[in-house]
Every structure is written in structure tokens, then in C-alpha cells.
CSV table of C-alpha atoms and ligand atoms in Angstrom, one decimal:
chain,number,residue,atom,x,y,z
A,38,MET,CA,138.6,107.1,68.4
A,39,GLU,CA,137.6,110.4,67.3
A,40,ARG,CA,138.5,111.5,63.7
A,41,ILE,CA,138.2,109.1,61.0
A,42,ALA,CA,139.7,109.4,57.3
A,43,VAL,CA,138.0,108.0,54.4
A,44,ILE,CA,140.5,107.4,51.9
A,45,VAL,CA,139.4,107.2,48.2
A,46,PRO,CA,141.7,106.3,45.2
A,47,CYS,CA,140.4,107.9,42.0
A,48,PHE,CA,141.5,107.2,38.4
A,49,ASN,CA,139.7,109.0,35.7
A,50,GLU,CA,136.5,109.2,37.7
A,51,GLU,CA,134.6,112.2,36.6
A,52,ASP,CA,131.3,110.2,36.3
A,53,THR,CA,131.4,108.8,39.7
A,54,ILE,CA,132.9,111.1,42.0
A,55,ASN,CA,129.8,113.4,42.7
A,56,VAL,CA,127.5,110.4,43.2
A,57,TYR,CA,129.8,108.9,45.4
A,58,TYR,CA,130.0,112.4,47.3
A,59,ASN,CA,126.3,112.7,47.9
A,60,GLU,CA,126.0,108.9,48.8
A,61,VAL,CA,129.0,108.8,51.5
A,62,ILE,CA,127.9,112.0,53.2
A,63,LYS,CA,124.8,110.2,54.6
A,64,TYR,CA,126.9,108.1,56.5
A,65,LEU,CA,129.6,110.7,58.1
A,66,ARG,CA,127.8,110.1,61.5
A,67,GLU,CA,128.4,111.8,65.0
A,68,PRO,CA,130.1,111.7,67.1
A,69,TYR,CA,133.1,111.2,64.9
A,70,ASP,CA,135.0,113.9,63.2
A,71,TRP,CA,135.1,112.8,59.7
A,72,ARG,CA,137.7,113.7,56.7
A,73,ILE,CA,137.5,112.4,53.1
A,74,ILE,CA,140.8,112.0,51.5
A,75,PHE,CA,140.5,111.9,47.7
A,76,VAL,CA,143.6,110.8,45.9
A,77,ASN,CA,143.7,111.6,42.1
A,78,ASP,CA,146.1,109.2,40.6
A,79,GLY,CA,147.1,110.8,37.5
A,80,SER,CA,143.6,111.2,35.9
A,81,LYS,CA,143.3,112.6,32.7
A,82,ASP,CA,139.7,113.9,32.9
A,83,LYS,CA,137.9,116.4,35.2
A,84,THR,CA,138.5,114.3,38.2
A,85,LEU,CA,140.8,116.8,40.0
A,86,GLU,CA,138.7,119.7,39.1
A,87,LEU,CA,135.6,118.0,40.9
A,88,MET,CA,137.4,117.3,43.8
A,89,ARG,CA,138.7,121.1,44.0
A,90,GLU,CA,135.1,122.0,43.9
A,91,LEU,CA,134.1,119.6,46.6
A,92,ALA,CA,137.0,120.8,48.8
A,93,LYS,CA,135.8,124.3,48.6
A,94,LYS,CA,132.1,123.5,49.6
A,95,ASP,CA,133.0,121.1,52.2
A,96,SER,CA,135.7,121.4,54.5
A,97,ARG,CA,135.8,117.8,55.6
A,98,VAL,CA,137.0,117.3,51.8
A,99,GLN,CA,140.7,117.2,51.2
A,100,TYR,CA,142.7,116.0,48.2
A,101,ILE,CA,146.2,114.8,47.0
A,102,SER,CA,147.0,114.7,43.3
A,103,PHE,CA,149.5,112.8,41.7
A,104,SER,CA,151.4,114.0,38.7
A,105,ARG,CA,150.8,110.9,36.7
A,106,ASN,CA,148.9,107.6,37.1
A,107,PHE,CA,151.0,105.7,39.9
A,108,GLY,CA,148.6,103.0,40.3
A,109,LYS,CA,146.1,102.3,43.2
A,110,GLU,CA,148.4,100.7,45.6
A,111,ALA,CA,150.3,104.1,45.7
A,112,ALA,CA,147.0,105.9,45.7
A,113,MET,CA,146.4,104.0,49.0
A,114,TYR,CA,149.6,104.4,50.7
A,115,ALA,CA,149.3,108.2,50.0
A,116,GLY,CA,146.0,108.4,51.6
A,117,LEU,CA,147.4,106.6,54.7
A,118,GLU,CA,150.2,108.9,55.0
A,119,ALA,CA,147.8,111.7,55.0
A,120,SER,CA,145.5,110.3,57.4
A,121,LEU,CA,148.3,110.2,59.9
A,122,LYS,CA,149.3,113.8,58.9
A,123,THR,CA,145.8,114.9,59.6
A,124,ASN,CA,146.0,113.3,63.1
A,125,CYS,CA,143.2,110.6,62.3
A,126,ASP,CA,142.6,107.8,64.7
A,127,ALA,CA,141.5,105.3,62.0
A,128,ALA,CA,141.4,105.2,58.2
A,129,ILE,CA,138.6,103.6,55.9
A,130,ILE,CA,139.9,102.8,52.3
A,131,MET,CA,137.3,102.4,49.8
A,132,ASP,CA,136.6,102.8,45.7
A,133,VAL,CA,134.7,105.8,44.4
A,134,ASP,CA,132.5,103.7,42.5
A,135,LEU,CA,130.2,102.7,45.3
A,136,GLN,CA,131.0,99.0,44.8
A,137,ASP,CA,132.2,99.4,48.5
A,138,PRO,CA,128.8,100.4,50.3
A,139,PRO,CA,129.4,103.0,53.0
A,140,SER,CA,126.3,101.6,54.9
A,141,LEU,CA,128.8,99.4,56.2
A,142,PHE,CA,130.7,102.1,58.2
A,143,ASP,CA,128.5,101.9,61.4
A,144,GLU,CA,129.2,98.0,61.5
A,145,MET,CA,133.2,98.6,60.8
A,146,ILE,CA,133.3,101.1,63.6
A,147,LYS,CA,131.4,98.4,65.9
A,148,ALA,CA,133.8,95.9,65.5
A,149,HIS,CA,136.6,98.4,65.9
A,150,ASP,CA,135.2,99.3,69.2
A,151,GLU,CA,135.2,95.5,70.3
A,152,GLY,CA,139.0,95.5,69.8
A,153,TYR,CA,139.6,94.6,66.1
A,154,ASN,CA,142.4,96.8,64.6
A,155,LEU,CA,141.7,95.7,61.0
A,156,VAL,CA,138.4,95.2,60.0
A,157,TYR,CA,138.1,94.1,56.3
A,158,THR,CA,135.3,93.0,53.9
A,159,LYS,CA,134.4,90.4,51.2
A,160,HIS,CA,131.6,89.6,49.1
A,161,LYS,CA,128.8,87.0,50.3
A,162,ASN,CA,129.0,85.0,47.1
A,163,ARG,CA,130.0,86.2,43.6
A,164,HIS,CA,126.4,86.3,42.3
A,165,GLY,CA,126.7,89.1,39.2
A,166,ALA,CA,130.3,89.1,39.1
A,167,ASN,CA,132.1,87.8,36.1
A,168,PRO,CA,132.5,84.0,36.2
A,169,PHE,CA,135.7,83.9,34.7
A,170,LYS,CA,137.3,86.6,37.0
A,171,ALA,CA,135.8,84.9,40.0
A,172,PHE,CA,137.4,81.7,38.6
A,173,CYS,CA,140.8,83.0,38.0
A,174,SER,CA,140.5,84.9,41.6
A,175,LEU,CA,140.0,81.5,43.3
A,176,SER,CA,142.7,79.8,41.5
A,177,PHE,CA,145.0,82.7,42.2
A,178,TYR,CA,144.4,82.5,46.1
A,179,LYS,CA,145.3,78.4,45.7
A,180,VAL,CA,148.3,79.1,43.9
A,181,TYR,CA,149.5,82.0,46.3
A,182,ALA,CA,148.7,79.9,49.4
A,183,PHE,CA,150.8,77.0,47.9
A,184,ILE,CA,153.8,78.9,46.8
A,185,THR,CA,154.2,81.6,49.5
A,186,LYS,CA,152.9,79.0,52.3
A,187,ASP,CA,150.7,81.7,53.6
A,188,LYS,CA,147.3,79.9,54.1
A,189,GLU,CA,145.5,82.7,56.1
A,190,MET,CA,145.6,85.6,53.8
A,191,ALA,CA,142.1,86.7,53.5
A,192,LYS,CA,140.5,85.1,50.6
A,193,GLY,CA,138.7,87.1,48.1
A,194,ALA,CA,139.1,90.3,50.4
A,195,ARG,CA,138.5,93.8,49.0
A,196,ASP,CA,140.6,96.6,49.6
A,197,PHE,CA,137.8,98.1,51.5
A,198,CYS,CA,138.8,98.1,55.3
A,199,LEU,CA,139.2,100.1,58.4
A,200,LEU,CA,142.7,100.1,59.8
A,201,ASP,CA,143.1,102.0,63.2
A,202,LYS,CA,146.5,104.0,63.6
A,203,LYS,CA,148.5,101.2,64.9
A,204,VAL,CA,147.7,99.3,61.8
A,205,VAL,CA,148.2,102.6,59.5
A,206,GLU,CA,151.6,103.2,61.1
A,207,ALA,CA,152.6,99.4,60.7
A,208,PHE,CA,151.5,99.4,57.0
A,209,LEU,CA,153.3,102.7,56.6
A,210,GLN,CA,156.5,101.0,57.8
A,211,ILE,CA,156.5,98.6,54.8
A,212,LYS,CA,158.1,100.3,52.1
A,213,ASP,CA,158.0,97.5,49.4
A,214,PHE,CA,158.5,99.7,46.3
A,215,GLU,CA,155.7,97.4,44.7
A,216,ARG,CA,153.2,96.9,47.0
A,217,PHE,CA,150.4,94.0,47.3
A,218,THR,CA,148.5,95.3,49.9
A,219,LYS,CA,146.5,92.3,51.0
A,220,GLY,CA,149.8,90.6,51.7
A,221,ILE,CA,151.1,93.3,53.6
A,222,TYR,CA,148.0,93.3,55.9
A,223,HIS,CA,148.5,89.7,56.5
A,224,TYR,CA,152.3,90.2,57.2
A,225,VAL,CA,151.7,93.2,59.6
A,226,GLY,CA,149.7,91.0,62.0
A,227,PHE,CA,147.0,92.4,64.5
A,228,ASN,CA,143.4,91.4,65.2
A,229,LYS,CA,141.3,91.3,62.3
A,230,LYS,CA,137.7,91.0,61.5
A,231,CYS,CA,135.7,90.3,58.2
A,232,ILE,CA,132.3,91.6,57.3
A,233,GLU,CA,130.6,90.4,54.5
A,234,PHE,CA,128.3,92.0,52.0
A,235,GLU,CA,126.3,91.6,48.6
A,236,TYR,CA,128.3,92.4,45.4
A,237,ALA,CA,127.2,95.5,43.8
A,238,GLU,CA,127.7,96.9,40.2
A,239,ARG,CA,129.6,100.1,39.6
A,240,VAL,CA,127.3,103.2,39.6
A,241,ALA,CA,128.9,104.7,36.5
A,242,GLY,CA,132.1,104.8,34.6
A,243,THR,CA,133.9,101.5,33.8
A,244,THR,CA,136.2,99.3,35.7
A,245,LYS,CA,140.2,100.4,35.5
A,246,TRP,CA,141.5,96.7,36.0
A,247,SER,CA,142.1,94.9,32.9
A,248,PHE,CA,142.4,91.1,32.7
A,249,LYS,CA,146.5,91.8,32.0
A,250,LYS,CA,146.6,94.4,34.7
A,251,LEU,CA,145.0,91.6,37.0
A,252,PHE,CA,147.4,89.0,36.2
A,253,HIS,CA,150.6,91.0,36.5
A,254,TYR,CA,149.3,92.2,40.1
A,255,ALA,CA,148.6,88.5,41.0
A,256,LEU,CA,152.1,87.7,39.9
A,257,LEU,CA,153.4,90.7,41.9
A,258,GLY,CA,151.7,89.1,45.0
A,259,ILE,CA,153.5,85.9,44.5
A,260,ARG,CA,157.0,87.5,44.1
A,261,GLU,CA,156.8,89.9,46.7
A,262,PHE,CA,155.9,87.3,49.4
A,263,SER,CA,157.7,84.3,48.3
A,264,ARG,CA,161.0,83.4,46.9
A,265,PHE,CA,159.6,82.0,43.7
A,266,TYR,CA,162.5,82.1,41.5
A,267,GLU,CA,164.4,80.0,43.4
A,268,TYR,CA,162.3,77.1,42.6
A,269,ILE,CA,163.0,77.1,39.0
A,270,PRO,CA,166.9,76.3,39.4
A,271,LYS,CA,165.7,73.7,42.4
A,272,VAL,CA,163.2,71.9,40.2
A,273,LEU,CA,165.3,71.7,37.2
A,274,GLY,CA,168.4,70.7,39.4
A,275,LEU,CA,166.3,67.9,40.8
A,276,LEU,CA,165.2,66.7,37.4
A,277,THR,CA,168.6,66.8,36.1
A,278,PHE,CA,169.8,64.6,39.0
A,279,LEU,CA,167.1,62.2,38.4
A,280,LEU,CA,168.5,62.0,34.6
A,281,LEU,CA,171.8,61.5,35.7
A,282,GLY,CA,170.9,58.6,38.1
A,283,TYR,CA,168.8,57.3,35.2
A,284,ASP,CA,172.0,57.6,33.0
A,285,VAL,CA,174.3,56.0,35.3
A,286,ILE,CA,172.2,53.0,36.2
A,287,SER,CA,170.8,52.2,32.5
A,288,GLY,CA,174.5,52.5,31.4
A,289,ILE,CA,175.7,50.0,34.0
A,290,ILE,CA,172.9,47.8,33.2
A,291,LEU,CA,173.3,47.9,29.2
A,292,TYR,CA,176.9,47.6,29.6
A,293,ASN,CA,176.8,44.4,31.7
A,294,MET,CA,174.1,42.8,29.7
A,295,TYR,CA,175.1,43.8,26.2
A,296,ASN,CA,178.2,45.2,26.4
A,297,THR,CA,177.2,48.5,25.5
A,298,PRO,CA,179.6,51.4,25.6
A,299,PHE,CA,179.2,53.0,28.9
A,300,PRO,CA,177.5,56.8,28.2
A,301,TRP,CA,180.4,59.0,29.4
A,302,ASP,CA,179.0,61.9,27.1
A,303,HIS,CA,175.6,61.9,28.7
A,304,ILE,CA,176.9,61.9,32.0
A,305,ARG,CA,179.3,64.5,31.4
A,306,PHE,CA,176.6,66.7,30.1
A,307,ASP,CA,174.3,65.7,33.1
A,308,VAL,CA,176.8,66.6,35.6
A,309,PHE,CA,177.8,69.9,33.8
A,310,MET,CA,173.9,70.9,33.9
A,311,LEU,CA,173.5,69.9,37.5
A,312,ALA,CA,176.5,72.3,38.4
A,313,ILE,CA,174.9,75.0,36.4
A,314,PHE,CA,171.4,74.5,38.3
A,315,ILE,CA,173.0,74.1,42.0
A,316,THR,CA,175.2,77.5,41.0
A,317,LEU,CA,171.9,79.3,39.7
A,318,PHE,CA,170.1,78.2,42.9
A,319,TYR,CA,172.9,79.8,45.2
A,320,ILE,CA,172.9,83.0,43.0
A,321,CYS,CA,169.1,83.4,43.4
A,322,ARG,CA,169.4,82.8,46.9
A,323,LEU,CA,172.0,85.5,47.4
A,324,VAL,CA,169.9,87.8,45.4
A,325,TYR,CA,166.9,87.2,47.7
A,326,ASP,CA,169.3,87.8,50.7
A,327,VAL,CA,170.2,91.0,49.3
A,328,ARG,CA,166.3,92.0,48.5
A,329,ILE,CA,165.4,91.3,51.8
A,330,GLN,CA,168.0,93.6,53.3
A,331,ALA,CA,166.9,96.2,50.7
A,332,GLN,CA,163.3,96.2,51.7
A,333,HIS,CA,164.1,97.3,55.1
A,334,ARG,CA,160.9,95.4,56.5
A,335,PRO,CA,160.6,96.1,60.0
A,336,ILE,CA,162.3,93.4,62.3
A,337,TYR,CA,159.2,93.4,64.4
A,338,ILE,CA,155.9,95.4,64.8
A,339,GLU,CA,154.7,96.5,68.4
A,340,GLU,CA,151.1,96.0,69.1
A,341,GLU,CA,151.3,97.2,72.8
A,342,SER,CA,154.0,97.8,75.2
A,343,ASN,CA,154.5,98.8,78.8
A,344,ILE,CA,157.9,99.7,78.7
A,345,LYS,CA,158.8,103.0,80.8
A,346,TYR,CA,161.6,104.9,79.1
A,347,ASP,CA,163.3,105.9,82.4
A,348,LYS,CA,166.2,108.2,82.3
B,80,UDP,N1,142.2,103.4,40.7
B,80,UDP,C1,143.4,104.1,40.9
B,80,UDP,N2,144.2,104.0,40.1
B,80,UDP,C2,144.3,102.9,39.2
B,80,UDP,C3,143.3,102.1,39.0
B,80,UDP,C4,142.0,102.1,39.7
B,80,UDP,O1,143.2,104.8,41.6
B,80,UDP,O2,145.5,103.2,38.4
B,80,UDP,C5,140.8,103.4,41.7
B,80,UDP,C6,139.8,103.9,41.0
B,80,UDP,O3,139.3,105.1,40.4
B,80,UDP,C7,138.6,102.9,41.8
B,80,UDP,C8,139.5,102.1,42.5
B,80,UDP,O4,140.7,102.2,42.5
B,80,UDP,O5,138.1,104.1,43.0
B,80,UDP,C9,138.9,100.7,41.9
B,80,UDP,O6,139.1,100.7,40.6
B,80,UDP,P1,138.0,99.7,39.8
B,80,UDP,O7,136.6,100.0,40.2
B,80,UDP,O8,138.3,100.2,38.3
B,80,UDP,O9,138.3,98.3,40.0
B,80,UDP,P2,137.4,97.1,39.9
B,80,UDP,O10,136.4,97.7,41.3
B,80,UDP,O11,136.9,96.7,38.7
B,80,UDP,O12,138.3,96.0,40.6
B,81,MG,MG1,135.0,99.0,41.2
């Protein structure tokens, strides 16, 4: 590994960007050839100007600026694409607010040299973090694991991670339009190692993630990696089936014991609803089949091969 890109998504970060730069350069150690790739995600403040200034005074600094705010996921994608274009052997993604400590670079690189292709990070504990946010996050991982049947997605992992070129290439092959990076990391496979660190506050500025935004992001993760909508007609169909059973059995009993008229109306309604839910279930399934084809996810991801492409 020779050249490493540090990818830094930024959205309205004029207060943090210089503080970040002054800190991160202390850890861009030899013998590696470092690049800092800032991605300006449609900031409305002086973020882009500050990026230009840094790029002028330090040739390691490069930037991409979006025409508007496309979200952190898009910024990470663009940064990773740039790391390939600039021939980097690995990429480290991190936030600009120094909540992701650059002091971990050495440990991440060491883990990479031990043979881990993806070195990710998480907090040792949640001291100092908002307890409500921490509770919601934990609940999300439980629900996510239940619905997507993915029990191994790194719980509580941050986006701060080191990916080697193979993982970057695999990651970029996943063209999901709405991206849920943590799910994609799990999906692409490879050897992973987790490094834990203490929670740190933002150095300046404010968080760009409202509760509403986080909630939508959590739902997106579930939608992208499960067939969630199929469950709705399935559960409703099952309930209607049970209701039909109840109406038939209670109808027969009441007819035999008290000569009550058989509830044909209820039964007709139950059968009608059951037919609707079964139809909806198959429509959902068809839509998911179309989605999986349209996503064009790779059929497999190669980690190593010794095939010789003989003529
Ligand atoms: N960010 C971004 N686009 C957005 C929102 C956030 O590029 O739409 C960047 C932001 O500038 C920061 C990182 O993503 O570098 C993490 O954001 P933030 O610190 O606000 O999130 P938190 O740490 O509170 O989860
Ligand atoms: Mg932050």
C-alpha cells in the first residue's frame, strides 16, 4: 500500500474545515503518499472557498464540489470514485468535525497490513452521546437484523473506516440509487476488523442530521436490504385467513346448536379480502423481482483469482 486517500464529506462546515486540516496533517505519516479529498456537498457557506485555499497551499489537498446537497452517502461515493481515479491503494472515510480521530490512522493501516481489507470503527461506549439517540440506534439494529435477517451488520459502526482498493471497487459496483453504506459493506463481504474508540464531541458547528433525517435513513436501510413491503399483504392475508376459519367454524357450531343462519355474508367478504391480499402479495413479489434486476448488483464479487486469460 503506497497511496492513501482521506475522504472527507463536508456540508456547511466553514467552522470546522481548517481545524480539521491542522489536526489531520499531523497524522499523514511517511512512507505513504497521502491525498485529502474533500467533498463539498452543496454547502451554502464558505466551505468551498476554504477548500480552494487549502488546495492552493497544499498539493495533497483536492476537492470535488456538488451542484447542490446530495447527502453524505453521495459524497462518500464521489470520494471513493476519486480515490480510484487518483490511483490510491486505499481510502479512509472520515467526518470533518474530528469526531473521528485521525490518531487511529496508524492502527487502521497496521490492521490493513495484517490482511484486513476493511477496517471499520465504533465507539467503546456511548458515554457523552445523547441517550435517546443511543436507544433509537440500538433499537434500529435489532429491528434491522430481524427484518433483513442480517445479524452480522456491524452494530453501532461509524462511517469512519479504511477500505482497500478491492473493497472500493466492489463498493462502487453497487449502484443502488439510494445508498445505505453500512448494509453495502456487509453485502460486499471481505475480511473485516473493528477498532473501538472513545466518543468525542464535535469540535465546532452543529450536527447536520436531524432526528427525522436519521429516522428516514434507518427506514431506507431496511427497505434496501429486505423485502419489507411483502410482509404487509402476507400478515394481513394470514389474519384474514384466521378470520375466515373462525367464521366458518363458529357458523357451523351456531347453526347446529341454535339453528342460527349460516354467516354467508361474512364468509364471502373474508374470501374476497383473502383474494385481494394474495394478489397484492404476488404483485409485491413481482415488483421486487423487477427491482433486483434494475439494481444491477453484481452476481458475485471477486476477492482473489489465479485465472490466466490465455489466448
Ligand atoms: N455531511 C454531508 N452531507 C450531509 C450531511 C452531513 O456531507 O447532507 C457531512 C458533514 O459535513 C460531516 C459528516 O457528514 O463531515 C457527518 O455529519 P455530522 O457530524 O453532522 O453527523 P453526526 O456526527 O452528528 O452523525
Ligand atoms: Mg459529527
